[in-house]
């Protein structure tokens, strides 16, 4: 069983949760069972709370750890994800108050701060429900203050929900334009990978490999084998490159957190 991976690969193997350990060649990331670390045991990067739920520690400040956070966030997008900055009662309280203070004088960025406050509170309360810690957290003054702020935030803003909907719509339009540009740059080999919140993945040829937009590589020879399995309708349950398992194929080929459309598959098929 292979246990040494690239940075892009290890987070996907970790997300599969079908082997006990793995590491990068430099040791900058490694995992044991349900926990993955960045640069040592002092920084727990992410851990599975159950088979479908992962808690990601996004408090890192260094550029390299920030990249690790981005990689594991992208690789686990098929899971229910919680983030430390939106579940730690002290951090949540501090960030909410900071967002509110900036919201007072905000004009162009008003929608952004409303979104940040709303999404933070929703994840925070959802996490408390999931972990059954509501009673415990009532003992913390920061949590009690956050409850008061949340009550005022949702009940004192007359058109709050409509404002958030409009902000979300604008953000969605902007994100689609950004994805289109990133996809174009990636297809032209200007970037190695890109973060994609649409849940769709893309393919390209680079040398002797087929690459995904999440920077996972498989040899062209292996891609041809998979294409034959798809044509024979025998691809479900198969291992790709002895690393990733195909879980379903219904308009999209689902492999781990990857969702690859028939259109992308045919695009590669015509090239190889």
C-alpha positions as a LaTeX table, in Angstrom:
\begin{tabular}{lrrr}
\hline
Residue & $x$ (\AA) & $y$ (\AA) & $z$ (\AA) \\
\hline
Unk1 & 0.00 & 0.00 & 0.00 \\
Unk2 & 1.35 & 3.39 & $-1.00$ \\
Unk3 & 1.95 & 5.77 & 1.93 \\
Unk4 & 3.97 & 8.66 & 0.41 \\
Unk5 & 2.07 & 11.30 & $-1.56$ \\
Unk6 & 2.32 & 14.81 & $-2.94$ \\
Unk7 & 0.67 & 17.69 & $-1.08$ \\
Unk8 & $-2.27$ & 17.62 & $-3.48$ \\
Unk9 & $-2.70$ & 13.86 & $-3.23$ \\
Unk10 & $-2.40$ & 13.33 & 0.53 \\
Unk11 & $-5.46$ & 15.43 & 1.41 \\
Unk12 & $-7.60$ & 13.37 & $-0.98$ \\
Unk13 & $-6.30$ & 10.07 & 0.40 \\
Unk14 & $-7.01$ & 11.38 & 3.91 \\
Unk15 & $-10.53$ & 12.33 & 2.84 \\
Unk16 & $-11.15$ & 8.80 & 1.55 \\
Unk17 & $-10.47$ & 7.40 & 5.06 \\
Unk18 & $-9.65$ & 3.96 & 3.71 \\
Unk19 & $-6.06$ & 3.68 & 4.94 \\
Unk20 & $-4.53$ & 4.29 & 8.34 \\
Unk21 & $-1.56$ & 6.51 & 7.50 \\
Unk22 & 0.15 & 8.59 & 4.86 \\
Unk23 & 2.68 & 11.40 & 4.53 \\
Unk24 & 4.30 & 13.71 & 2.02 \\
Unk25 & 7.91 & 13.06 & 1.02 \\
Unk26 & 9.04 & 16.12 & 3.00 \\
Unk27 & 6.89 & 15.24 & 6.01 \\
Unk28 & 5.18 & 18.64 & 5.89 \\
Unk29 & 1.81 & 16.88 & 6.06 \\
Unk30 & 0.94 & 13.48 & 7.46 \\
Unk31 & $-2.09$ & 11.67 & 8.78 \\
Unk32 & $-2.90$ & 8.86 & 11.15 \\
Unk33 & $-6.39$ & 7.44 & 11.05 \\
Unk34 & $-8.86$ & 10.38 & 11.31 \\
Unk35 & $-6.36$ & 13.21 & 11.94 \\
Unk36 & $-4.05$ & 15.07 & 9.55 \\
Unk37 & $-1.23$ & 17.38 & 10.67 \\
Unk38 & 0.70 & 20.29 & 9.20 \\
Unk39 & 4.39 & 20.55 & 10.10 \\
Unk40 & 4.15 & 18.41 & 13.22 \\
Unk41 & 1.79 & 17.23 & 15.92 \\
Unk42 & 1.54 & 20.79 & 17.32 \\
Unk43 & $-0.76$ & 21.75 & 14.44 \\
Unk44 & $-3.76$ & 19.50 & 13.95 \\
Unk45 & $-4.90$ & 20.50 & 10.47 \\
Unk46 & $-8.17$ & 18.57 & 10.36 \\
Unk47 & $-9.94$ & 15.65 & 11.97 \\
Unk48 & $-13.00$ & 13.59 & 11.19 \\
Unk49 & $-15.58$ & 13.88 & 13.95 \\
Unk50 & $-17.56$ & 11.07 & 12.36 \\
Unk51 & $-17.51$ & 9.37 & 8.96 \\
Unk52 & $-19.20$ & 12.33 & 7.24 \\
Unk53 & $-18.11$ & 15.32 & 9.33 \\
Unk54 & $-14.72$ & 17.02 & 9.49 \\
Unk55 & $-13.41$ & 19.88 & 11.64 \\
Unk56 & $-10.79$ & 22.00 & 9.88 \\
Unk57 & $-8.36$ & 24.10 & 11.90 \\
Unk58 & $-8.16$ & 27.31 & 9.85 \\
Unk59 & $-6.30$ & 29.38 & 12.45 \\
Unk60 & $-2.95$ & 29.02 & 10.67 \\
Unk61 & $-1.03$ & 32.17 & 9.84 \\
Unk62 & 2.01 & 31.06 & 7.82 \\
Unk63 & 1.68 & 30.99 & 4.03 \\
Unk64 & 2.55 & 27.28 & 3.88 \\
Unk65 & 0.02 & 26.29 & 6.54 \\
Unk66 & $-2.56$ & 28.49 & 4.81 \\
Unk67 & $-1.95$ & 26.49 & 1.63 \\
Unk68 & $-2.41$ & 23.23 & 3.57 \\
Unk69 & $-5.69$ & 24.59 & 4.94 \\
Unk70 & $-6.83$ & 25.42 & 1.42 \\
Unk71 & $-5.91$ & 21.97 & 0.15 \\
Unk72 & $-7.69$ & 20.05 & 2.90 \\
Unk73 & $-10.72$ & 22.36 & 2.66 \\
Unk74 & $-11.04$ & 21.70 & $-1.05$ \\
Unk75 & $-10.46$ & 17.95 & $-0.71$ \\
Unk76 & $-13.18$ & 17.52 & 1.92 \\
Unk77 & $-15.91$ & 19.45 & 0.17 \\
Unk78 & $-18.05$ & 16.30 & $-0.12$ \\
Unk79 & $-18.22$ & 16.19 & 3.71 \\
Unk80 & $-20.01$ & 18.32 & 6.26 \\
Unk81 & $-17.32$ & 20.78 & 7.30 \\
Unk82 & $-16.84$ & 22.89 & 10.39 \\
Unk83 & $-14.06$ & 25.45 & 10.82 \\
Unk84 & $-12.29$ & 26.37 & 14.03 \\
Unk85 & $-12.71$ & 30.11 & 13.39 \\
Unk86 & $-16.48$ & 29.60 & 13.28 \\
Unk87 & $-16.81$ & 27.12 & 16.14 \\
Unk88 & $-14.41$ & 28.38 & 18.84 \\
Unk89 & $-16.55$ & 30.53 & 21.15 \\
Unk90 & $-13.79$ & 33.08 & 21.82 \\
Unk91 & $-12.84$ & 33.52 & 18.18 \\
Unk92 & $-16.49$ & 33.74 & 17.09 \\
Unk93 & $-17.26$ & 36.39 & 19.69 \\
Unk94 & $-14.22$ & 38.46 & 18.73 \\
Unk95 & $-14.82$ & 38.19 & 14.97 \\
Unk96 & $-18.55$ & 39.00 & 15.20 \\
Unk97 & $-17.84$ & 42.17 & 17.17 \\
Unk98 & $-15.15$ & 43.17 & 14.70 \\
Unk99 & $-17.47$ & 42.61 & 11.73 \\
Unk100 & $-20.22$ & 44.66 & 13.39 \\
Unk101 & $-17.87$ & 47.55 & 14.11 \\
Unk102 & $-16.81$ & 47.64 & 10.46 \\
Unk103 & $-20.41$ & 47.26 & 9.29 \\
Unk104 & $-21.40$ & 50.58 & 10.89 \\
Unk105 & $-19.41$ & 52.67 & 8.40 \\
Unk106 & $-19.36$ & 50.19 & 5.53 \\
Unk107 & $-20.85$ & 51.11 & 2.18 \\
Unk108 & $-19.51$ & 48.99 & $-0.65$ \\
Unk109 & $-18.53$ & 46.21 & 1.77 \\
Unk110 & $-21.77$ & 46.19 & 3.79 \\
Unk111 & $-23.02$ & 43.04 & 2.09 \\
Unk112 & $-19.72$ & 41.27 & 2.75 \\
Unk113 & $-19.87$ & 41.91 & 6.50 \\
Unk114 & $-23.53$ & 40.87 & 6.69 \\
Unk115 & $-22.63$ & 37.61 & 4.99 \\
Unk116 & $-19.68$ & 37.01 & 7.31 \\
Unk117 & $-21.77$ & 37.59 & 10.43 \\
Unk118 & $-24.64$ & 35.45 & 9.17 \\
Unk119 & $-22.48$ & 32.51 & 8.02 \\
Unk120 & $-20.38$ & 32.58 & 11.21 \\
Unk121 & $-23.41$ & 32.54 & 13.50 \\
Unk122 & $-25.14$ & 29.80 & 11.53 \\
Unk123 & $-22.12$ & 27.50 & 11.61 \\
Unk124 & $-21.44$ & 28.28 & 15.27 \\
Unk125 & $-24.96$ & 27.38 & 16.40 \\
Unk126 & $-25.08$ & 24.35 & 14.11 \\
Unk127 & $-21.81$ & 23.10 & 15.62 \\
Unk128 & $-23.17$ & 23.54 & 19.15 \\
Unk129 & $-26.22$ & 21.51 & 18.14 \\
Unk130 & $-24.07$ & 18.81 & 16.54 \\
Unk131 & $-21.69$ & 18.51 & 19.51 \\
Unk132 & $-24.47$ & 18.94 & 22.10 \\
Unk133 & $-22.54$ & 21.68 & 23.93 \\
Unk134 & $-25.25$ & 24.33 & 24.33 \\
Unk135 & $-25.48$ & 23.88 & 28.09 \\
Unk136 & $-21.71$ & 23.80 & 28.54 \\
Unk137 & $-21.17$ & 26.96 & 26.49 \\
Unk138 & $-23.71$ & 28.88 & 28.57 \\
Unk139 & $-21.01$ & 28.99 & 31.24 \\
Unk140 & $-18.80$ & 31.17 & 29.05 \\
Unk141 & $-19.35$ & 34.93 & 29.09 \\
Unk142 & $-18.20$ & 35.26 & 25.47 \\
Unk143 & $-20.86$ & 32.79 & 24.38 \\
Unk144 & $-23.56$ & 34.57 & 26.33 \\
Unk145 & $-22.56$ & 37.85 & 24.71 \\
Unk146 & $-22.66$ & 36.21 & 21.28 \\
Unk147 & $-26.22$ & 35.03 & 21.98 \\
Unk148 & $-27.27$ & 38.59 & 22.79 \\
Unk149 & $-25.58$ & 39.94 & 19.68 \\
Unk150 & $-27.21$ & 37.26 & 17.50 \\
Unk151 & $-30.65$ & 38.10 & 18.86 \\
Unk152 & $-30.22$ & 41.80 & 18.07 \\
Unk153 & $-28.63$ & 41.07 & 14.72 \\
Unk154 & $-31.51$ & 38.93 & 13.48 \\
Unk155 & $-34.38$ & 40.84 & 15.10 \\
Unk156 & $-33.37$ & 44.51 & 14.86 \\
Unk157 & $-32.48$ & 44.67 & 11.18 \\
Unk158 & $-35.77$ & 45.11 & 9.32 \\
Unk159 & $-34.63$ & 43.97 & 5.93 \\
Unk160 & $-31.71$ & 41.81 & 6.99 \\
Unk161 & $-32.70$ & 38.58 & 5.26 \\
Unk162 & $-33.45$ & 40.30 & 1.98 \\
Unk163 & $-30.15$ & 42.16 & 2.16 \\
Unk164 & $-28.27$ & 38.91 & 2.74 \\
Unk165 & $-30.06$ & 37.26 & $-0.20$ \\
Unk166 & $-29.06$ & 40.11 & $-2.48$ \\
Unk167 & $-25.48$ & 39.99 & $-1.20$ \\
Unk168 & $-25.35$ & 36.23 & $-1.74$ \\
Unk169 & $-26.67$ & 36.61 & $-5.30$ \\
Unk170 & $-24.01$ & 39.22 & $-6.13$ \\
Unk171 & $-21.32$ & 37.05 & $-4.58$ \\
Unk172 & $-22.52$ & 34.06 & $-6.61$ \\
Unk173 & $-22.35$ & 36.00 & $-9.89$ \\
Unk174 & $-18.88$ & 37.25 & $-9.03$ \\
Unk175 & $-17.71$ & 33.75 & $-8.07$ \\
Unk176 & $-18.93$ & 32.30 & $-11.39$ \\
Unk177 & $-16.92$ & 34.89 & $-13.31$ \\
Unk178 & $-13.84$ & 34.15 & $-11.23$ \\
Unk179 & $-14.22$ & 30.38 & $-11.76$ \\
Unk180 & $-14.54$ & 30.88 & $-15.52$ \\
Unk181 & $-11.31$ & 32.87 & $-15.59$ \\
Unk182 & $-9.46$ & 30.41 & $-13.36$ \\
Unk183 & $-10.64$ & 27.50 & $-15.51$ \\
Unk184 & $-9.35$ & 29.25 & $-18.62$ \\
Unk185 & $-5.97$ & 29.91 & $-16.97$ \\
Unk186 & $-5.79$ & 26.31 & $-15.72$ \\
Unk187 & $-6.65$ & 24.80 & $-19.10$ \\
Unk188 & $-3.83$ & 26.93 & $-20.57$ \\
Unk189 & $-1.38$ & 25.62 & $-17.92$ \\
Unk190 & $-0.92$ & 29.03 & $-16.30$ \\
Unk191 & $-1.82$ & 27.66 & $-12.85$ \\
Unk192 & $-1.45$ & 24.21 & $-11.26$ \\
Unk193 & $-4.88$ & 24.05 & $-9.62$ \\
Unk194 & $-7.68$ & 26.26 & $-8.42$ \\
Unk195 & $-10.20$ & 26.25 & $-5.60$ \\
Unk196 & $-13.63$ & 25.54 & $-6.93$ \\
Unk197 & $-16.81$ & 26.01 & $-4.87$ \\
Unk198 & $-19.12$ & 24.78 & $-7.63$ \\
Unk199 & $-18.43$ & 21.12 & $-6.72$ \\
Unk200 & $-17.49$ & 20.38 & $-10.34$ \\
Unk201 & $-14.02$ & 19.27 & $-11.39$ \\
Unk202 & $-12.20$ & 19.55 & $-14.68$ \\
Unk203 & $-9.59$ & 17.58 & $-16.61$ \\
Unk204 & $-6.59$ & 18.40 & $-18.74$ \\
Unk205 & $-3.59$ & 16.65 & $-20.29$ \\
Unk206 & $-0.17$ & 17.64 & $-18.99$ \\
Unk207 & 2.70 & 15.59 & $-20.39$ \\
Unk208 & 2.07 & 11.90 & $-19.74$ \\
Unk209 & $-0.63$ & 12.54 & $-17.15$ \\
Unk210 & $-4.26$ & 13.45 & $-16.91$ \\
Unk211 & $-4.68$ & 16.12 & $-14.23$ \\
Unk212 & $-7.74$ & 17.28 & $-12.34$ \\
Unk213 & $-8.37$ & 20.88 & $-11.41$ \\
Unk214 & $-7.55$ & 19.82 & $-7.83$ \\
Unk215 & $-4.04$ & 18.86 & $-9.01$ \\
Unk216 & $-4.47$ & 15.10 & $-8.74$ \\
Unk217 & $-2.57$ & 13.27 & $-11.48$ \\
Unk218 & $-2.99$ & 9.83 & $-13.04$ \\
Unk219 & $-1.05$ & 8.37 & $-15.99$ \\
Unk220 & $-2.73$ & 8.53 & $-19.40$ \\
Unk221 & $-2.47$ & 4.74 & $-19.58$ \\
Unk222 & $-4.55$ & 4.49 & $-16.39$ \\
Unk223 & $-7.06$ & 7.01 & $-17.76$ \\
Unk224 & $-7.53$ & 4.82 & $-20.84$ \\
Unk225 & $-8.22$ & 1.83 & $-18.59$ \\
Unk226 & $-10.84$ & 3.81 & $-16.68$ \\
Unk227 & $-12.49$ & 4.93 & $-19.92$ \\
Unk228 & $-12.87$ & 1.30 & $-20.97$ \\
Unk229 & $-14.47$ & 0.50 & $-17.60$ \\
Unk230 & $-16.88$ & 3.41 & $-18.07$ \\
Unk231 & $-17.85$ & 2.17 & $-21.55$ \\
Unk232 & $-18.38$ & $-1.33$ & $-20.13$ \\
Unk233 & $-20.44$ & 0.13 & $-17.26$ \\
Unk234 & $-18.13$ & $-1.55$ & $-14.75$ \\
Unk235 & $-16.41$ & 1.48 & $-13.25$ \\
Unk236 & $-18.31$ & 1.76 & $-9.93$ \\
Unk237 & $-16.26$ & 0.37 & $-7.05$ \\
Unk238 & $-13.05$ & 0.33 & $-9.10$ \\
Unk239 & $-9.80$ & 1.83 & $-7.76$ \\
Unk240 & $-8.20$ & 4.49 & $-9.93$ \\
Unk241 & $-4.40$ & 4.36 & $-9.93$ \\
Unk242 & $-4.75$ & 2.12 & $-6.85$ \\
Unk243 & $-5.56$ & 5.21 & $-4.76$ \\
Unk244 & $-9.07$ & 6.51 & $-5.28$ \\
Unk245 & $-12.34$ & 4.59 & $-5.37$ \\
Unk246 & $-15.17$ & 5.33 & $-7.81$ \\
Unk247 & $-18.32$ & 5.61 & $-5.70$ \\
Unk248 & $-20.91$ & 6.42 & $-8.37$ \\
Unk249 & $-21.43$ & 7.28 & $-12.03$ \\
Unk250 & $-24.70$ & 8.99 & $-12.90$ \\
Unk251 & $-24.09$ & 11.96 & $-15.19$ \\
Unk252 & $-21.01$ & 12.59 & $-13.06$ \\
Unk253 & $-18.09$ & 10.31 & $-12.21$ \\
Unk254 & $-17.76$ & 10.60 & $-8.42$ \\
Unk255 & $-14.32$ & 9.69 & $-7.08$ \\
Unk256 & $-13.76$ & 10.83 & $-3.49$ \\
Unk257 & $-14.56$ & 14.53 & $-3.50$ \\
Unk258 & $-14.19$ & 14.76 & $-7.28$ \\
Unk259 & $-17.28$ & 15.19 & $-9.47$ \\
Unk260 & $-16.34$ & 14.90 & $-13.14$ \\
Unk261 & $-19.01$ & 15.45 & $-15.76$ \\
Unk262 & $-19.56$ & 13.27 & $-18.83$ \\
Unk263 & $-18.68$ & 16.34 & $-20.88$ \\
Unk264 & $-15.22$ & 16.52 & $-19.30$ \\
Unk265 & $-14.73$ & 12.77 & $-19.65$ \\
Unk266 & $-15.60$ & 12.93 & $-23.38$ \\
Unk267 & $-13.33$ & 15.94 & $-23.78$ \\
Unk268 & $-10.35$ & 13.93 & $-22.51$ \\
Unk269 & $-11.46$ & 10.82 & $-24.40$ \\
Unk270 & $-11.26$ & 12.72 & $-27.68$ \\
Unk271 & $-7.73$ & 13.91 & $-26.86$ \\
Unk272 & $-6.20$ & 10.56 & $-25.94$ \\
\hline
\end{tabular}
